[in-house]
PDB file of C-alpha atoms in Angstrom:
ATOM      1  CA  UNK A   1     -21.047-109.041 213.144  1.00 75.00           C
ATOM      2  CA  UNK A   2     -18.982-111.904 214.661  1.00 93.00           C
ATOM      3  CA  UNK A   3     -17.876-111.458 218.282  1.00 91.00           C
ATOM      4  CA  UNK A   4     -14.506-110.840 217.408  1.00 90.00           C
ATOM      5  CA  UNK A   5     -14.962-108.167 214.980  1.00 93.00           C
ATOM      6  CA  UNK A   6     -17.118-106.111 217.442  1.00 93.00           C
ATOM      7  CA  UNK A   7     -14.066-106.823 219.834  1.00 94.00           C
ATOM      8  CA  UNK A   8     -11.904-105.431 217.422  1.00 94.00           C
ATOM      9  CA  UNK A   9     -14.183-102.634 216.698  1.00 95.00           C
ATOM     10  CA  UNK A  10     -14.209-101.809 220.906  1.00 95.00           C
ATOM     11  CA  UNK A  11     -10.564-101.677 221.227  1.00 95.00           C
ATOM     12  CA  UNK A  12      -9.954 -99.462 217.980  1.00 95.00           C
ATOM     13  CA  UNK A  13     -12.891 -97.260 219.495  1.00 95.00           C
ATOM     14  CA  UNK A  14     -11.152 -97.065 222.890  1.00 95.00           C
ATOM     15  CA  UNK A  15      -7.618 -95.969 221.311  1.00 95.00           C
ATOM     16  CA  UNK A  16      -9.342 -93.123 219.248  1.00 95.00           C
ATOM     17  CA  UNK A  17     -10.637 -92.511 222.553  1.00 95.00           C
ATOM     18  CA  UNK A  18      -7.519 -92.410 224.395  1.00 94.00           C
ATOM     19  CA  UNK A  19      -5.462 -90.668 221.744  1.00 95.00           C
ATOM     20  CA  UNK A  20      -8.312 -88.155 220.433  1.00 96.00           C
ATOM     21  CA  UNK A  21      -9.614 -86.787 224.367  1.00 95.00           C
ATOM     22  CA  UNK A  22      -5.869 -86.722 225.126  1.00 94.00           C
ATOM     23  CA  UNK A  23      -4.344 -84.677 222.232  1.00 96.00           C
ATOM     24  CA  UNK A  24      -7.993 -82.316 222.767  1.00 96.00           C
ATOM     25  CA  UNK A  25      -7.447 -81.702 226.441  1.00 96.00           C
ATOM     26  CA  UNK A  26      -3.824 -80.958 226.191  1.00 96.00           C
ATOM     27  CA  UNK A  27      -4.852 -78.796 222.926  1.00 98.00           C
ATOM     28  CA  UNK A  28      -7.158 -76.437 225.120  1.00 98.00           C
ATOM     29  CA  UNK A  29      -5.308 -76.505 228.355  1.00 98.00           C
ATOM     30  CA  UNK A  30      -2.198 -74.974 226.230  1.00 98.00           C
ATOM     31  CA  UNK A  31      -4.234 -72.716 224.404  1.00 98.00           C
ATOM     32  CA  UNK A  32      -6.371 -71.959 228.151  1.00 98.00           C
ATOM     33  CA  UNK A  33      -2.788 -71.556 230.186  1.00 98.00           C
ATOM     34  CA  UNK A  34      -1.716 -69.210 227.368  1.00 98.00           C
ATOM     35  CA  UNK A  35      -4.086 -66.412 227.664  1.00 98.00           C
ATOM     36  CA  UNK A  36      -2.917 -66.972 231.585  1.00 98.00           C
ATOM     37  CA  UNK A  37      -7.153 -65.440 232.700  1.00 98.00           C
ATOM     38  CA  UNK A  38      -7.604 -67.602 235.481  1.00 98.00           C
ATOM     39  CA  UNK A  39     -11.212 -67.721 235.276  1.00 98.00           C
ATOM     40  CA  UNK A  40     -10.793 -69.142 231.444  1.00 98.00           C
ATOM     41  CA  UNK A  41      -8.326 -71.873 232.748  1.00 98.00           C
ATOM     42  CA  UNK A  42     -10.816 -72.594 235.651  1.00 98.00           C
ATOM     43  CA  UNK A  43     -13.766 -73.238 233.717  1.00 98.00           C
ATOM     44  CA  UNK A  44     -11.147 -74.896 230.841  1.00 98.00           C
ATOM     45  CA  UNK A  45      -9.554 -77.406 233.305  1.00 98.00           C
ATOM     46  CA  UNK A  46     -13.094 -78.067 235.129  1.00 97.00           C
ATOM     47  CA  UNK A  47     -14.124 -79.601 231.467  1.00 97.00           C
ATOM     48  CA  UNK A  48     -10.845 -81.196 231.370  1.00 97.00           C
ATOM     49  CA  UNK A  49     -11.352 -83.133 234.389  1.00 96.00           C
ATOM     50  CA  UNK A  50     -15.035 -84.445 233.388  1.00 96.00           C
ATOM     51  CA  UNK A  51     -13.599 -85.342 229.507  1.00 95.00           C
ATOM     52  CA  UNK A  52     -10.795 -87.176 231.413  1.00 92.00           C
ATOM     53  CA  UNK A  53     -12.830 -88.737 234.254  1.00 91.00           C
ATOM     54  CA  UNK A  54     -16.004 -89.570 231.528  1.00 93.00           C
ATOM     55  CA  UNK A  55     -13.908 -91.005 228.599  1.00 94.00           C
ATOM     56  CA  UNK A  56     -10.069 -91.337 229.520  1.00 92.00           C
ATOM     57  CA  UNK A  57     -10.300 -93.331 232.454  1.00 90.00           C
ATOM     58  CA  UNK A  58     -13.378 -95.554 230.645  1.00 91.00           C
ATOM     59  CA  UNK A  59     -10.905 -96.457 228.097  1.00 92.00           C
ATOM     60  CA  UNK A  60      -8.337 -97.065 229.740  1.00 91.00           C
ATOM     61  CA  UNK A  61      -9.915 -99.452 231.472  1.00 90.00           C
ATOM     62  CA  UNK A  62     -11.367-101.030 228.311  1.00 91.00           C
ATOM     63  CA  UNK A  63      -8.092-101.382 226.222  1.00 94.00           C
ATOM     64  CA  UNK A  64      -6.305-103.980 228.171  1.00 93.00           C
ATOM     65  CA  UNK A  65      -9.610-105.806 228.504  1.00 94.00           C
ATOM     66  CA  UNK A  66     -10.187-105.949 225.137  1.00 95.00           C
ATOM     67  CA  UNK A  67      -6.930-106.552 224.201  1.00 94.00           C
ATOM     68  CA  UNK A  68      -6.562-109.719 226.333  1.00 93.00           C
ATOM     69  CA  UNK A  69      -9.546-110.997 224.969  1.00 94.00           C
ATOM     70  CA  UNK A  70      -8.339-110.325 221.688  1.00 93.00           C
ATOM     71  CA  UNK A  71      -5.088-111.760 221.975  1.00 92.00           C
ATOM     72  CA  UNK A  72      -6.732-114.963 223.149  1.00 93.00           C
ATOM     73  CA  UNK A  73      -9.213-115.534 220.474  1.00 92.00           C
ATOM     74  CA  UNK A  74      -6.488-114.911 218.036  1.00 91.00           C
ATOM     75  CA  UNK A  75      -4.240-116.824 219.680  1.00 92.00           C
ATOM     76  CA  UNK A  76      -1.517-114.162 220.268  1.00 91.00           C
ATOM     77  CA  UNK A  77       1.104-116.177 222.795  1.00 91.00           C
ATOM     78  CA  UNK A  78       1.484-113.229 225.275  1.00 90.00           C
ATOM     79  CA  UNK A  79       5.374-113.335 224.663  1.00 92.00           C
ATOM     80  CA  UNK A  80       5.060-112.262 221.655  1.00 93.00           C
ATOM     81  CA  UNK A  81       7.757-109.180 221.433  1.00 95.00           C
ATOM     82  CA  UNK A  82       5.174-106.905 220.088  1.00 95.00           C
ATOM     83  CA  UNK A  83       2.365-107.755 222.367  1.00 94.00           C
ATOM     84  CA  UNK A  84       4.957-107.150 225.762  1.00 95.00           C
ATOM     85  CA  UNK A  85       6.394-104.062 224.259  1.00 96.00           C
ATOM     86  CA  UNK A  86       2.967-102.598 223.523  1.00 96.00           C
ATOM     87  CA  UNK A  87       2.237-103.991 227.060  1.00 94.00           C
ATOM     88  CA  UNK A  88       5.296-102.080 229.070  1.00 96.00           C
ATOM     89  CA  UNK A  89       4.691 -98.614 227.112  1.00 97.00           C
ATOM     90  CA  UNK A  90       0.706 -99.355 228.379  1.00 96.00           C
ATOM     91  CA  UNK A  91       1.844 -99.108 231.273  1.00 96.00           C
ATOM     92  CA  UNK A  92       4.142 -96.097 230.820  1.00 96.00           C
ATOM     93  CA  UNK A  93       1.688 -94.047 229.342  1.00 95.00           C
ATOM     94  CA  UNK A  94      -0.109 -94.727 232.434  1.00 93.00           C
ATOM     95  CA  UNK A  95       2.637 -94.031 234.946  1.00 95.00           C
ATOM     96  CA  UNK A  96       2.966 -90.384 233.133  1.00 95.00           C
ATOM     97  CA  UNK A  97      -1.151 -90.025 233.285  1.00 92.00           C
ATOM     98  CA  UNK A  98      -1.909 -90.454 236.634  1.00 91.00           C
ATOM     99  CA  UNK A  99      -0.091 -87.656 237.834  1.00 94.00           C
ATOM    100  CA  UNK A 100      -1.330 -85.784 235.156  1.00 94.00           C
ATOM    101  CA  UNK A 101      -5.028 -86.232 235.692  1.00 93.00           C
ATOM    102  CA  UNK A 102      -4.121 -84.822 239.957  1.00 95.00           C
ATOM    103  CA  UNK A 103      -2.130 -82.080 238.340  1.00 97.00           C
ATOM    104  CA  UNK A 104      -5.308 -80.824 236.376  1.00 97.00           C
ATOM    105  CA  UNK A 105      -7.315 -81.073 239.841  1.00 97.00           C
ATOM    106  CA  UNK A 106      -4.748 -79.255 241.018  1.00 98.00           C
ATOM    107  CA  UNK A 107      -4.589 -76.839 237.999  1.00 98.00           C
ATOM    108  CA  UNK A 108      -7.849 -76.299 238.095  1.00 98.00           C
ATOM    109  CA  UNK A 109      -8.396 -75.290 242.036  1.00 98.00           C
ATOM    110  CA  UNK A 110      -5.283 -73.092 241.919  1.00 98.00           C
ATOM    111  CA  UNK A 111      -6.814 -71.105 239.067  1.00 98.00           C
ATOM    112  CA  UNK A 112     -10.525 -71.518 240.831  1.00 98.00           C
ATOM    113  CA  UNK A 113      -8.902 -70.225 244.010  1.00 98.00           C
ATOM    114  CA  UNK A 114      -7.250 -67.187 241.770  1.00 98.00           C
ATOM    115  CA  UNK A 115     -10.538 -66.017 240.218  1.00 98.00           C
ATOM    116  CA  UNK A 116     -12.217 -66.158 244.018  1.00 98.00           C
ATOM    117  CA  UNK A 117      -9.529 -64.173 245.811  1.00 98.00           C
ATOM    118  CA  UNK A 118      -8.801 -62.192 242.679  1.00 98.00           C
ATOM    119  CA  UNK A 119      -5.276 -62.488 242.568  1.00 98.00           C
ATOM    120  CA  UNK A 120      -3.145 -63.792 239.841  1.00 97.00           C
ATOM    121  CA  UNK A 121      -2.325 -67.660 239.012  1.00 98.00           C
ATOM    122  CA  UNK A 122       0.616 -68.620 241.901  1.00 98.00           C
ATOM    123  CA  UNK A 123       3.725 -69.941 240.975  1.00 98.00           C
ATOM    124  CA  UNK A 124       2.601 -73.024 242.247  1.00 98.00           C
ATOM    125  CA  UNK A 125       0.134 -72.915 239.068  1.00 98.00           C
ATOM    126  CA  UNK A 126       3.594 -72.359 236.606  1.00 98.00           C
ATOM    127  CA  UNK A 127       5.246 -75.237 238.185  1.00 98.00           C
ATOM    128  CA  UNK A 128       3.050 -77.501 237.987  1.00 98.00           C
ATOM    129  CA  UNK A 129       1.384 -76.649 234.780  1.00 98.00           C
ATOM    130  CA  UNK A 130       5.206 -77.049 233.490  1.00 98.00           C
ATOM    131  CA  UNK A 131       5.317 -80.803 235.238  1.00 98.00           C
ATOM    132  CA  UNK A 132       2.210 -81.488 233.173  1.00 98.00           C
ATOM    133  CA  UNK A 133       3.142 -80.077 229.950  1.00 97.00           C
ATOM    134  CA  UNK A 134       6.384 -82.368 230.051  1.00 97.00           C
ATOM    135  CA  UNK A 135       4.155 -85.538 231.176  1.00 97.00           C
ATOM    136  CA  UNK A 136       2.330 -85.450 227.696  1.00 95.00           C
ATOM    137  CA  UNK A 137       5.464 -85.928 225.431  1.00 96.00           C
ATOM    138  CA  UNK A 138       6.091 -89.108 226.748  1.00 96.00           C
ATOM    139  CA  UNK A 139       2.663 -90.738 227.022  1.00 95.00           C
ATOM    140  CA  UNK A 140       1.652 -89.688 223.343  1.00 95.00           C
ATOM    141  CA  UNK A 141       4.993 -91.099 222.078  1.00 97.00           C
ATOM    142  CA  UNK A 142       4.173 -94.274 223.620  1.00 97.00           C
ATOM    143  CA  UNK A 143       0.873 -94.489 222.520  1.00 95.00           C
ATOM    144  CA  UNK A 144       2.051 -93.553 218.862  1.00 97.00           C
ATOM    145  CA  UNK A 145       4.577 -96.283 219.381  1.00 97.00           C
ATOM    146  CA  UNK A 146       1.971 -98.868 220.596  1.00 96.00           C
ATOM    147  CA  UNK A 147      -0.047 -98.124 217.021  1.00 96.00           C
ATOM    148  CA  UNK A 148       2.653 -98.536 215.605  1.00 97.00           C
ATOM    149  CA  UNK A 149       2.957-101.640 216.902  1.00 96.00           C
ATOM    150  CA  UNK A 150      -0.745-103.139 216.521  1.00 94.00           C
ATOM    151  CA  UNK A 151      -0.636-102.222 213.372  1.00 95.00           C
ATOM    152  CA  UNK A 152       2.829-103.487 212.059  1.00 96.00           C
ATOM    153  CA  UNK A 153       3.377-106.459 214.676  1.00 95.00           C
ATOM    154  CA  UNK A 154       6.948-106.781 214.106  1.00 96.00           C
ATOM    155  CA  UNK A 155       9.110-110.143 214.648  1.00 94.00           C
ATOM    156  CA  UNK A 156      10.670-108.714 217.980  1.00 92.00           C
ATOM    157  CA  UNK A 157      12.603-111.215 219.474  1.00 89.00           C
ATOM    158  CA  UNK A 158      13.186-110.262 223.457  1.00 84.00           C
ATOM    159  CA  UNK A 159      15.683-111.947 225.436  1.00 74.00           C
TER     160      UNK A 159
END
């Protein structure tokens, strides 16, 4: 396997990655926050933080590295419309994530705190859990749109 194809194969690994873990931990934090036990959401989130800590954050690093590299073997010019579009929602998706990944900390103490004083989830919890919610709509329309993109390259022409 030639040094670019394994590149390749890295960087389509690392958006399954992003895309797969993300769509899966908002999948069982909606279906956790919806049976509103706080000891299910605690242990729920608790994974949630490892899955995003193991294999988000490793990705994330990973995609604009191997992108880069990529784009330079190819011979991509980095103004290339598609390339700085896919760039800018990048970073989008990421401005939406980080507060995401302290909201589950957060999400996941409040509810950890709830099952240790026995009390129900505080509103705190529903506010927050609301903040996150609306964070993912965003981020996975970006990253849908940066597929898009790879896979399509249009002629974008940016002024």
């Amino acid at each position: 396997m030639a040094f670019e194809d394994l590149l390749r194969l890295l960087h389509v690994l690392g958006a399954t990655v992003l895309f797969g873990t993300g769509i899966g931990i908002a999948f069982f934090m909606v279906m956790a926050e919806r049976t509103r036990d706080p000891r299910i959401i605690a242990h729920v989130a608790g994974i949630v933080v490892i899955a995003d800590t193991v294999f988000t954050a490793t990705a994330t690093f990973l995609q604009p590295l191997t992108g880069y590299i990529l784009a330079r073997m190819i011979g991509w010019p980095f103004e290339e419309g598609w390339l700085v579009l896919s760039f800018a929602l990048y970073v989008l998706t990421g401005l939406f994530w980080l507060p995401v990944v302290w909201i589950q900390f957060r999400l996941r103490d409040l509810a950890k705190r709830s099952v240790a004083e026995d009390t129900p989830l505080p509103a705190d919890f529903d506010r927050l859990y609301r903040i996150w919610f609306a964070c993912g709509f965003p981020a996975f329309a970006s990253v849908i749109a940066i597929f898009w993109l790879m896979l399509t390259k249009p002629d974008i022409t940016l002024s």
